[in-house]
Coordinates of C-alpha atoms in Angstrom, one line a residue:
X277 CA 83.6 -62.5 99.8
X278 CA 81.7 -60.6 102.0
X279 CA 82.8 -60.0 106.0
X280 CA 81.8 -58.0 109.0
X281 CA 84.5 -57.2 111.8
X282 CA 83.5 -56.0 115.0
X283 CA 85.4 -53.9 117.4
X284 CA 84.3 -53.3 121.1
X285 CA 85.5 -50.8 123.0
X286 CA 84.6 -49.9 126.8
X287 CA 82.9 -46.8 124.9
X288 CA 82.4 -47.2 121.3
X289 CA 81.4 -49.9 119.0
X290 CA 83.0 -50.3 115.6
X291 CA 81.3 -52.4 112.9
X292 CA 83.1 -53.1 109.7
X293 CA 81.2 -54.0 106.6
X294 CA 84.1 -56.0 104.3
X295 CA 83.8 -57.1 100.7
X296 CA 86.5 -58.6 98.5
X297 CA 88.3 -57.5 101.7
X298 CA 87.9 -53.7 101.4
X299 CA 85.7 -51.9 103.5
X300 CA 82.7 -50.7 102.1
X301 CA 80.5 -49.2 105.0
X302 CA 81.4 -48.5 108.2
X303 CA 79.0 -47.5 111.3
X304 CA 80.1 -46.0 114.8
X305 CA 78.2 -46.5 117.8
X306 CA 79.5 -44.5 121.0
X307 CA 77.8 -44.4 124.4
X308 CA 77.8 -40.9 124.7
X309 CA 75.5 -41.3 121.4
X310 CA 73.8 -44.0 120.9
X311 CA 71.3 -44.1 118.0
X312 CA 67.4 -44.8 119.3
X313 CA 66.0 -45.8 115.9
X314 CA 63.6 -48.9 116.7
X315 CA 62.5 -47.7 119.9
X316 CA 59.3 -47.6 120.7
X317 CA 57.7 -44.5 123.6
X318 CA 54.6 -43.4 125.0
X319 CA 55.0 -39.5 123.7
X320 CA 52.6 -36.2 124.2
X321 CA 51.5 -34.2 121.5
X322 CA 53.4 -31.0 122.4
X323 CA 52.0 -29.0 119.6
X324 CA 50.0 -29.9 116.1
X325 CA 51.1 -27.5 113.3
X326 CA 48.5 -27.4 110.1
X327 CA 50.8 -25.6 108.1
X328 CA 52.6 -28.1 107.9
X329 CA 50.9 -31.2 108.8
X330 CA 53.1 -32.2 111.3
X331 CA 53.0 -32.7 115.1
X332 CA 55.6 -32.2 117.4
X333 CA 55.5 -35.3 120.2
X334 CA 57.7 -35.2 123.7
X335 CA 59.0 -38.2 124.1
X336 CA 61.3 -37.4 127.0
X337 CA 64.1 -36.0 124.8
X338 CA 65.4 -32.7 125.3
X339 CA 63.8 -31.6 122.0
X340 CA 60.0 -32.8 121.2
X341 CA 60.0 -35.2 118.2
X342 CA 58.4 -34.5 114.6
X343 CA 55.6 -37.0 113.2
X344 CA 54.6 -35.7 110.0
X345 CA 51.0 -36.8 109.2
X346 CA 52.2 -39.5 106.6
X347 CA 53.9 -41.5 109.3
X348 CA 50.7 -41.6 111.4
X349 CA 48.7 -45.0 110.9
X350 CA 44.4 -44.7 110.7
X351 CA 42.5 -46.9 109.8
X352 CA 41.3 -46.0 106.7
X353 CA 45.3 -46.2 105.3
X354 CA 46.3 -47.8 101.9
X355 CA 49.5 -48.5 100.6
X356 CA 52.8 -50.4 100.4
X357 CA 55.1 -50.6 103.1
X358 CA 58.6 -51.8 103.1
X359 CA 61.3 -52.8 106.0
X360 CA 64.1 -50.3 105.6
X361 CA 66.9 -49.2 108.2
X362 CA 64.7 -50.3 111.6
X363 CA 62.1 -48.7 110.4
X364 CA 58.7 -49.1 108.1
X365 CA 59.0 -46.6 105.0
X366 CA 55.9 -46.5 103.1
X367 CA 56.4 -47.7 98.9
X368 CA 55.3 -44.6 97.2
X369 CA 52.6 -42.3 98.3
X370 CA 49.9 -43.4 101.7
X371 CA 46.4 -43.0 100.1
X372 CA 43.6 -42.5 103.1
X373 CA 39.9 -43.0 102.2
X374 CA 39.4 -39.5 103.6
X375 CA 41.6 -37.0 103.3
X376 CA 42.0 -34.9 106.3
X377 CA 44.2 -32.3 108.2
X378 CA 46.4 -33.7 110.7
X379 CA 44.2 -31.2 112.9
X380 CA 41.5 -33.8 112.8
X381 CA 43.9 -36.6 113.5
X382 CA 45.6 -35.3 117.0
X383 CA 45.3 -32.4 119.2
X384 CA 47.3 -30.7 121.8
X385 CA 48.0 -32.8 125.1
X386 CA 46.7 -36.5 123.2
X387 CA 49.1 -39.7 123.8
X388 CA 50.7 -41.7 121.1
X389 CA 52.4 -44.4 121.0
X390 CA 55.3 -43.7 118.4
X391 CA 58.6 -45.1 117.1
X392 CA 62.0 -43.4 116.1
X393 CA 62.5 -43.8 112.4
X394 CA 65.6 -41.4 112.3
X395 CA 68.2 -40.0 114.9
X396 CA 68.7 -36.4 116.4
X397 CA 70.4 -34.7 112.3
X398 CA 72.0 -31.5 113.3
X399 CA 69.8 -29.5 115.1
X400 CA 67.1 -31.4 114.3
X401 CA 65.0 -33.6 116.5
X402 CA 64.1 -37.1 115.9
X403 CA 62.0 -38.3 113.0
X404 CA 59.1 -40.5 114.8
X405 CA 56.3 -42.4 113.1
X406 CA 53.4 -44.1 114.1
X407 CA 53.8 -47.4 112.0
X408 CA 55.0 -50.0 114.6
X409 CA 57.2 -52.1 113.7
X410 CA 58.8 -55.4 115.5
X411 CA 61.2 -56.8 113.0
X412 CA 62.0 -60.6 113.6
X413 CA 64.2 -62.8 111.2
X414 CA 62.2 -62.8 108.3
X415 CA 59.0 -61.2 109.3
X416 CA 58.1 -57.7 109.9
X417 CA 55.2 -57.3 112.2
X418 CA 53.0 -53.5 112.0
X419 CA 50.6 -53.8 114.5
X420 CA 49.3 -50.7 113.5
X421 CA 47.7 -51.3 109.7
X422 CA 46.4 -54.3 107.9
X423 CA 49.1 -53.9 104.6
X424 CA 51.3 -57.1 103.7
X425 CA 54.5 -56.2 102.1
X426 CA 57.4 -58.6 100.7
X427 CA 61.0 -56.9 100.5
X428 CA 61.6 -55.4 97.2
X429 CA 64.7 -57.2 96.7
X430 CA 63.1 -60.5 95.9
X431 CA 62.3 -60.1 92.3
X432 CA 60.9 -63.7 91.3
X433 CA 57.4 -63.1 90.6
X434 CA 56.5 -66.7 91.1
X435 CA 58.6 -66.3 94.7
X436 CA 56.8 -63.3 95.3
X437 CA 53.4 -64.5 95.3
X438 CA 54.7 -68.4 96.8
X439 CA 55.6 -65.5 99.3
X440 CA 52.5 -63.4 99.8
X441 CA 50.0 -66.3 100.5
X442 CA 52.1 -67.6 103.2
X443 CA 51.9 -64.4 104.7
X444 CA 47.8 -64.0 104.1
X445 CA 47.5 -67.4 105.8
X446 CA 49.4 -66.6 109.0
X447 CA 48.6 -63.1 109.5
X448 CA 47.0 -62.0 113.1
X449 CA 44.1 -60.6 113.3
X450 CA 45.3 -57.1 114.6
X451 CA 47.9 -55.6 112.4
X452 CA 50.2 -56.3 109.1
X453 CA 53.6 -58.2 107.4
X454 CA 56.5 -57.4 106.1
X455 CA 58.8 -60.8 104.4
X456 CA 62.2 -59.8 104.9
X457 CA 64.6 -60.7 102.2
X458 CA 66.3 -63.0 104.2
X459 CA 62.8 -65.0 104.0
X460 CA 63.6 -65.8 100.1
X461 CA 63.0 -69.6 100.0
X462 CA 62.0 -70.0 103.4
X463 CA 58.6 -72.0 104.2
X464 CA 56.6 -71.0 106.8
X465 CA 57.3 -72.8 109.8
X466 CA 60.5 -70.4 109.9
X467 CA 57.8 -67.3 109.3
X468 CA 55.4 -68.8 112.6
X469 CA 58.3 -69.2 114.7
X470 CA 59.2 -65.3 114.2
X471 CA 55.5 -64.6 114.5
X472 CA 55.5 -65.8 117.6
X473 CA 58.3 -64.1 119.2
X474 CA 56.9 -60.7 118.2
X475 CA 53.5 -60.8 118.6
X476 CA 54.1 -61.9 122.3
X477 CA 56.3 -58.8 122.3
X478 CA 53.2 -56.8 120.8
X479 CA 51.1 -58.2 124.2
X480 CA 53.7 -56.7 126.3
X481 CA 54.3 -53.1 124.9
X482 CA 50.6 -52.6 125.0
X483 CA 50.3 -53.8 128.3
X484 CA 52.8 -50.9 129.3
X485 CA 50.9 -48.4 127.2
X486 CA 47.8 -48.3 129.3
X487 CA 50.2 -48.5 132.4
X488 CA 52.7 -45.4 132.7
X489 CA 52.6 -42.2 131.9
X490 CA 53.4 -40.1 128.8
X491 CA 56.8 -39.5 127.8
X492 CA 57.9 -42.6 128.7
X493 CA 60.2 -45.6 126.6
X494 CA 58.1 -48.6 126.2
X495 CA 60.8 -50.6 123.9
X496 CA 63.9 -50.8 123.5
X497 CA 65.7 -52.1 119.8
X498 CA 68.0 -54.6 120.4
X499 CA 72.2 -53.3 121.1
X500 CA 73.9 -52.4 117.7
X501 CA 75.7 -55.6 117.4
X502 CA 72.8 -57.9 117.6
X503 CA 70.6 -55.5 115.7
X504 CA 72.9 -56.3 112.8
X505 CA 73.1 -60.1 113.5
X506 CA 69.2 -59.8 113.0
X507 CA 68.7 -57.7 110.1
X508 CA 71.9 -58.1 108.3
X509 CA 74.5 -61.7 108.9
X510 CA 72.4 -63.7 106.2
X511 CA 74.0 -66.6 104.2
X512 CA 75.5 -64.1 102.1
X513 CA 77.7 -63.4 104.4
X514 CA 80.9 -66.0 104.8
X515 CA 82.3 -64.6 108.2
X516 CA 81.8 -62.5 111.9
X517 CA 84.8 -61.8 113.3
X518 CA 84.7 -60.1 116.9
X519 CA 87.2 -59.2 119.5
X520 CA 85.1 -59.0 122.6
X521 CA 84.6 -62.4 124.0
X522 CA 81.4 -61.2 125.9
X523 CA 79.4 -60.3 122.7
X524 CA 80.7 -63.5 121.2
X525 CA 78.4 -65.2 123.7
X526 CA 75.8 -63.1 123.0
X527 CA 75.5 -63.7 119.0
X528 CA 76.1 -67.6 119.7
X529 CA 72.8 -67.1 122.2
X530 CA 71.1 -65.3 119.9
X531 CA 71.7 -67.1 116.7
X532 CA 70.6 -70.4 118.6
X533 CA 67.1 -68.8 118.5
X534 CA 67.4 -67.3 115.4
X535 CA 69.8 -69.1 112.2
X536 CA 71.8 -71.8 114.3
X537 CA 73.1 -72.7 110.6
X538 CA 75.3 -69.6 111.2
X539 CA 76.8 -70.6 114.4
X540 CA 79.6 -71.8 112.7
X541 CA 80.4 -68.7 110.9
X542 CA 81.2 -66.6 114.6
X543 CA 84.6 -66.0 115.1
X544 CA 86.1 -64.5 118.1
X545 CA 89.8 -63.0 117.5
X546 CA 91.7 -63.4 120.2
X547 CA 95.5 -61.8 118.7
X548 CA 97.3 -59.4 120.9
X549 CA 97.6 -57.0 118.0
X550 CA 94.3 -54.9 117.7
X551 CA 91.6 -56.1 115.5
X552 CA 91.4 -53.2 113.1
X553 CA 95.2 -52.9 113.0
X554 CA 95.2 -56.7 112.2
X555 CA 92.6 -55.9 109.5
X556 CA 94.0 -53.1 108.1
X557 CA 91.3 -50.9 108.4
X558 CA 92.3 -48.1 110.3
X559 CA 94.4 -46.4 107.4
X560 CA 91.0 -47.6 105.5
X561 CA 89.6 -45.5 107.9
X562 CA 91.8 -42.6 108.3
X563 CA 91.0 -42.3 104.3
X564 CA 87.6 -42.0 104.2
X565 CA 87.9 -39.0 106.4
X566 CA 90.1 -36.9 103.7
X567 CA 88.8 -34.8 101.3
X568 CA 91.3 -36.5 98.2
X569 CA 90.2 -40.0 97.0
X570 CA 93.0 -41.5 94.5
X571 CA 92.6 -43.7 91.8
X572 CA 94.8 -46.6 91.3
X573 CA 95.3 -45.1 87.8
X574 CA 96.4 -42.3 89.1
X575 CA 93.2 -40.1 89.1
X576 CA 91.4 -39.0 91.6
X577 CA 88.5 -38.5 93.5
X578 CA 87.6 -34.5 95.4
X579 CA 84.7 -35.0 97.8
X580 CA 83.2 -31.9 99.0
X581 CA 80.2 -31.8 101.4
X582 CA 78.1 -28.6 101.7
X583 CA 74.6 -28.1 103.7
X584 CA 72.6 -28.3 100.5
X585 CA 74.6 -31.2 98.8
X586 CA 77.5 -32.9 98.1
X587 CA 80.0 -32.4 95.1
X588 CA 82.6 -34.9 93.7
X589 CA 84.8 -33.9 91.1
X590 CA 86.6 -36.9 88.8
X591 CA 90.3 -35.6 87.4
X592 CA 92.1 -38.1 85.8
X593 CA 95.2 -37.0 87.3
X594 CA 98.5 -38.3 86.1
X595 CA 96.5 -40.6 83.7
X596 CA 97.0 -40.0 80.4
X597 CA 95.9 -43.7 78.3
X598 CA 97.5 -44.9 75.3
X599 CA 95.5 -43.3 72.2
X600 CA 93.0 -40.2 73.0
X601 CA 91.2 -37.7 75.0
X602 CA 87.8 -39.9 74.7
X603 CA 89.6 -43.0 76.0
X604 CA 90.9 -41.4 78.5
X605 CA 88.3 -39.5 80.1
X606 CA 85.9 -43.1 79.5
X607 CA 88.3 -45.4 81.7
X608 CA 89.0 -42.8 84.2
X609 CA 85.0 -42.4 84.7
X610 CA 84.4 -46.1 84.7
X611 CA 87.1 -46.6 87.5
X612 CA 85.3 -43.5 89.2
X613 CA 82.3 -45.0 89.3
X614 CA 83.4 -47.9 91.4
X615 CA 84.9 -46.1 93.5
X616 CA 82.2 -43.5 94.2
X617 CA 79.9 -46.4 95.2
X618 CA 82.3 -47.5 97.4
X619 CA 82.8 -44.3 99.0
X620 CA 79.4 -43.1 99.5
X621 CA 78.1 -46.1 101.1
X622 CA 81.1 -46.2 103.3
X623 CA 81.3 -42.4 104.4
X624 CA 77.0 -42.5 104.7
X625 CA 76.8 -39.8 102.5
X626 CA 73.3 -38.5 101.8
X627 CA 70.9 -35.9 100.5
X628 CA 71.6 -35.0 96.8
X629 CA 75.1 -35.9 95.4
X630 CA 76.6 -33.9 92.3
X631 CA 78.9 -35.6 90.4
X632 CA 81.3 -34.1 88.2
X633 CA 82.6 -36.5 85.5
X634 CA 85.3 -36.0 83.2
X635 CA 83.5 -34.9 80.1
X636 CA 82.8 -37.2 76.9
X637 CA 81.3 -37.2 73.5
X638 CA 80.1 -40.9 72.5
X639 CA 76.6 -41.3 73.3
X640 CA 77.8 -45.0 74.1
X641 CA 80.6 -44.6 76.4
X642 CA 77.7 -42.0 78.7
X643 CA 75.4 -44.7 78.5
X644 CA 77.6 -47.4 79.9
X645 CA 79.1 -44.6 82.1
X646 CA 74.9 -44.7 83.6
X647 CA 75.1 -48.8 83.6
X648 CA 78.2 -48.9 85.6
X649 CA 77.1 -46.6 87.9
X650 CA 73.9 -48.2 88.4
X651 CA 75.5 -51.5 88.6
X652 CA 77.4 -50.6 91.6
X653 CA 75.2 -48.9 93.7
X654 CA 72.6 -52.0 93.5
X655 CA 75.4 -53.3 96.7
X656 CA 73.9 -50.1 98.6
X657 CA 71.3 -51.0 101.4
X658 CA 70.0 -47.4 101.3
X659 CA 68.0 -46.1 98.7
X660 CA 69.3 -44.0 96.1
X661 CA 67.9 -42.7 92.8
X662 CA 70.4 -41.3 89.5
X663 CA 69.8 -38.9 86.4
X664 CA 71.0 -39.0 83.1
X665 CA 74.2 -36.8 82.5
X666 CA 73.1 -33.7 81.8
X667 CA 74.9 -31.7 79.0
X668 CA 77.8 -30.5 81.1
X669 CA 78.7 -33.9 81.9
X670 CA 77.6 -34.1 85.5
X671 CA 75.3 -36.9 86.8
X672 CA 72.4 -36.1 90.1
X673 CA 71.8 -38.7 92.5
X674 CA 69.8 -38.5 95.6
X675 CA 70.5 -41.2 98.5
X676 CA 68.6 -41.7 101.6
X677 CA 70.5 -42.1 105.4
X678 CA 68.8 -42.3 108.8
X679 CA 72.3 -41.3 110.5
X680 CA 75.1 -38.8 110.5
X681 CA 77.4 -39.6 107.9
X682 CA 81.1 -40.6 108.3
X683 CA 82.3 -37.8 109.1
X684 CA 80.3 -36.1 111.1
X685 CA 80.5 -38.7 113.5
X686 CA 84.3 -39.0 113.5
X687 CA 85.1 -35.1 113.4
X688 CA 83.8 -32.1 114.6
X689 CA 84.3 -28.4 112.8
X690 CA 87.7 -26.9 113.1
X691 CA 87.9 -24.5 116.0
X692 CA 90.8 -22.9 113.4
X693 CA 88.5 -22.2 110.4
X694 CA 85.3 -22.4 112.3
X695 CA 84.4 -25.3 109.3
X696 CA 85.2 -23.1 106.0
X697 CA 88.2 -25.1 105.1
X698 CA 90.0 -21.8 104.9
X699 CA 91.9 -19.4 106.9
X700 CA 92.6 -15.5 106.2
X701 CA 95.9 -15.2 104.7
X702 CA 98.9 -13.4 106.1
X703 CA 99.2 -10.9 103.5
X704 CA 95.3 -10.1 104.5
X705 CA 96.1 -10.2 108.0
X706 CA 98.7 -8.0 107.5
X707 CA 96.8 -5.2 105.9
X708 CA 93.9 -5.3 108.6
X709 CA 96.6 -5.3 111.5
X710 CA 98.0 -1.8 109.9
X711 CA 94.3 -0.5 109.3
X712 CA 93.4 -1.1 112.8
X713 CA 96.4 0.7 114.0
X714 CA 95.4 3.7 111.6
X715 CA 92.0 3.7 113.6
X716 CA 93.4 3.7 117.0
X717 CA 96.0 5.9 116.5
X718 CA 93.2 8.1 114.8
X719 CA 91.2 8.3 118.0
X720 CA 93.7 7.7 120.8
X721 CA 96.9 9.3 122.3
X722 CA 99.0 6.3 123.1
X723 CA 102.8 7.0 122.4
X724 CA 103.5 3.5 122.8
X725 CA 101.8 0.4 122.0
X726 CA 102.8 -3.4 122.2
X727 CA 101.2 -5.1 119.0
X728 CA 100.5 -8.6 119.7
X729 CA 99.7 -11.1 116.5
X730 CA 100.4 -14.7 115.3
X731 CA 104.1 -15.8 114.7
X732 CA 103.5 -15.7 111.1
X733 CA 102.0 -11.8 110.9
X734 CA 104.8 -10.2 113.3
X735 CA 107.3 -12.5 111.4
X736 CA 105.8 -10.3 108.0
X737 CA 105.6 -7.0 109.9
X738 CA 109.6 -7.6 111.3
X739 CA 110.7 -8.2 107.4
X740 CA 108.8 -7.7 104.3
X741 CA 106.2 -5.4 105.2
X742 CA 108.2 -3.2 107.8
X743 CA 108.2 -0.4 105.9
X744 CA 104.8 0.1 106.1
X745 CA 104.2 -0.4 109.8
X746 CA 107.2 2.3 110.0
X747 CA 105.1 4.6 107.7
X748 CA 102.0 4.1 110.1
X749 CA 104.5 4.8 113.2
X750 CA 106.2 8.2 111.6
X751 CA 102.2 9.1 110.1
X752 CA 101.3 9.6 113.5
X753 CA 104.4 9.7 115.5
X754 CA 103.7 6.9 117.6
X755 CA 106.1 3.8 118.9
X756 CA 104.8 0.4 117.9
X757 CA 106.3 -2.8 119.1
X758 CA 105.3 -5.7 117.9
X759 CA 105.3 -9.1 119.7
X760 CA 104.2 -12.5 118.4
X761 CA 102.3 -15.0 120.5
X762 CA 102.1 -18.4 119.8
X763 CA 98.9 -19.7 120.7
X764 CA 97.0 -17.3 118.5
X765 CA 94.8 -17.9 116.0
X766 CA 95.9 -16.5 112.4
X767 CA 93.8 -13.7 112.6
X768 CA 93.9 -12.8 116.4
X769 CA 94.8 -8.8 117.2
X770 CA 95.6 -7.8 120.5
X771 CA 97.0 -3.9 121.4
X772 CA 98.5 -3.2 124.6
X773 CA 99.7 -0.2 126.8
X774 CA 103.8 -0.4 126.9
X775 CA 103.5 0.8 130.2
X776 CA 100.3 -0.6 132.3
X777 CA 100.3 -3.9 129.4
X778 CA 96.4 -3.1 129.6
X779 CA 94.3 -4.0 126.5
X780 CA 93.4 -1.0 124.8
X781 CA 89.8 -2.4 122.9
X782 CA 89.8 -2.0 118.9
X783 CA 86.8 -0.6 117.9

């Protein structure tokens, strides 16, 4: 059973992605945010830089965008080209006739029409590309090259080329195809009526090229909610359930045009209690932002994320099985492995992912430990690749994301620990707080200071450790006083004049 559920807020827009009634995915869309992947704009060149074949375009944004000279279309390109998060990716490597320097290509100042194929990442900008595309139902139009493409997923050969001469027979005369995966079985009355809708679109985005004036937006992708109804509420998919009567409206409006068959599979929750509450999903949620997954068998799950990568560790916890070590450690992976798929399609998590399973020695129970894996990550819309497990029983896997993960966009680095995770200790604190005082006292005539620190350090320097802040006070016959603030951070030092309460600076 497969569900979405859809929360809309004045400001933010939750969608819920819901199989065998656990959430599995989970995307965030706030207004102060919005993603722009699938628009199209009128940029500028800003700067072409042959180092590394790539431009950098100003599209209106505060920083220019990057178009790498793979994602720009000539006509000499070869190559297959799939549909793949609002974007064209290209299948494998873009071959050109002639193979030339983006220098050749685009220059300082020149105007290109270009698309965002991935949001603002960090402190990047966006990823652009010049291969149009204008996804409808099934079909994928790229104005831009002459390529035909079916979706991957459809793995019937005979389908695949039933498929592909549908596609050569309607096919404009200006630009390519894409067939969906929703377009399995479909014939191609249902392919013209999408061809129609975004070629006419086509007409109007060049008309506004040649109009206005670079940077300038030229199309906009469709709101979050009906971008999914278009690329992702297929038959598959037994039920919609949204809160916002509003948007109800507008997915009944839309689907009319689009798969009135799924009219009927729309529901708008009306309850007083909150959807997600109703749901259950926002402990779901609350989860997926914690460092700790458990195991119903009592193992667990650490997921660590790092600028270079991201580790997860498997313990097997309070688990113990009922014969041996091997057995052990075999179910505890093979639950693991679920629930890793599970959890890195729902927290987004990208870039190369180390996992660290529990370590065993038949060759079989590895292999099926590979299967399982592989097995469950086939649910993932994003791409993802895996490696054998190497000889200290960890497995690689890379996975593509066009958007922040999880969370990234739920949470924000801790003003506490700056984003380390850690914080000095008290005893360390401690120690530097009478080592500073050695230096001042070194250097300065005060007689009598105020010493202001966190609760927990003057609560150390009152008891345990007062000996030594009296040593430092007879050592250089001085009067300390020590005060604790509350609002300070752990390792916050502050010295004052008794007298004047002045700061006196700590060099």
């Amino acid at each position: 059973m497969k569900e979405y559920v859809i929360n809309v807020e004045p400001l933010e827009t939750r969608i819920a992605l819901l199989e065998d009634k656990r959430l599995t995915e989970l995307a965030v869309e706030r207004q102060e945010s919005r993603s722009v992947v699938g628009n199209i704009y009128k940029g500028r060149v800003d700067s072409v830089v042959q180092g590394i074949q790539a431009a950098f375009v100003d599209i209106g944004f505060e920083k220019n965008g990057f178009l790498y000279i793979s994602d720009i279309a000539t006509p000499d390109v070869e190559g297959d080209f799939v549909y793949e998060n609002g974007t064209a990716k290209a299948h494998g490597n873009i071959r050109r006739s002639r193979q030339v320097g983006i220098e050749k290509i685009l220059r300082k100042g020149q105007e290109i029409m270009v698309q965002v194929s991935k949001d603002t990442l960090g402190t990047k900008g966006v990823r652009l590309t010049n291969y149009v595309t204008l996804p409808g139902r099934y079909v994928v139009y790229m104005p831009t090259v002459n390529n035909i493409g079916i979706s991957r997923k459809i793995e019937d050969e005979q389908e695949r080329d039933r498929l592909k001469k549908i596609l050569q027979s309607i096919r404009p005369k200006e630009g390519g195809l894409i067939l969906r995966t929703a377009g399995e079985g479909k014939q191609k009355a249902d392919f013209l009526a999408d061809l129609r809708y975004v070629t006419k679109l086509w007409e109007k985005i060049k008309s506004k090229m040649n109009s206005v004036k670079a940077p300038c937006l030229l199309h906009e992708d469709l709101s979050p909610i009906l971008r999914l109804v278009r690329d992702c509420f297929t038959t598959d998919i037994q039920r919609l359930t949204i809160d916002s009567e509003t948007e109800y409206s507008r997915i009944l409006s839309f689907l009319d045009g689009f798969a009135p068959n799924l009219r009927r599979r729309v529901r708008l929750y009306r309850g007083k209690k909150p959807l997600f509450d109703k749901m259950e999903l926002e402990g779901e949620i609350e989860k997926a932002l914690q460092r700790k997954v458990p195991l119903k068998s009592g193992g667990y799950l650490y997921i660590d994320q790092t600028e270079a990568l991201i580790a997860i560790d498997v313990n097997s916890g309070r688990f113990t099985g009922t014969t041996h070590l091997e057995e052990t450690a075999f179910r505890t992976n093979i639950e693991a492995a679920e629930e890793i798929a599970r959890q890195v399609r729902l927290r987004d998590l990208g870039g190369i992912i180390v996992i660290d399973f529990i370590d065993m020695q038949l060759e079989r129970n590895r292999k099926e430990l590979i299967r399982k894996l592989s097995e469950c990550l086939k649910k993932d819309r994003a791409q993802t690749t895996i490696s054998e497990i190497s000889e200290l029983g960890m497995i690689e896997m890379t996975r593509k994301r066009v958007r922040h993960n999880l969370l990234k966009a739920l949470s924000q680095p801790c003003p506490y620990c700056d984003g380390s995770g850690m914080v000095r200790s008290v005893t360390t604190v401690t120690f530097s707080v009478l080592r500073r005082l050695r230096s001042l006292f070194s250097e300065t005539r005060e007689k009598h200071v105020i010493l202001q620190v966190h609760p927990d350090v003057a609560r150390r320097l009152k008891t345990e450790n007062k000996d030594l802040l009296d040593a430092v006070s007879r050592q250089f016959e001085r009067n300390i006083e020590v005060e604790s603030v509350s609002d300070f951070h752990i390792r916050d030092i502050r010295i004052l004049n008794a007298r004047t309460r002045s700061e006196i600076p700590i060099k």
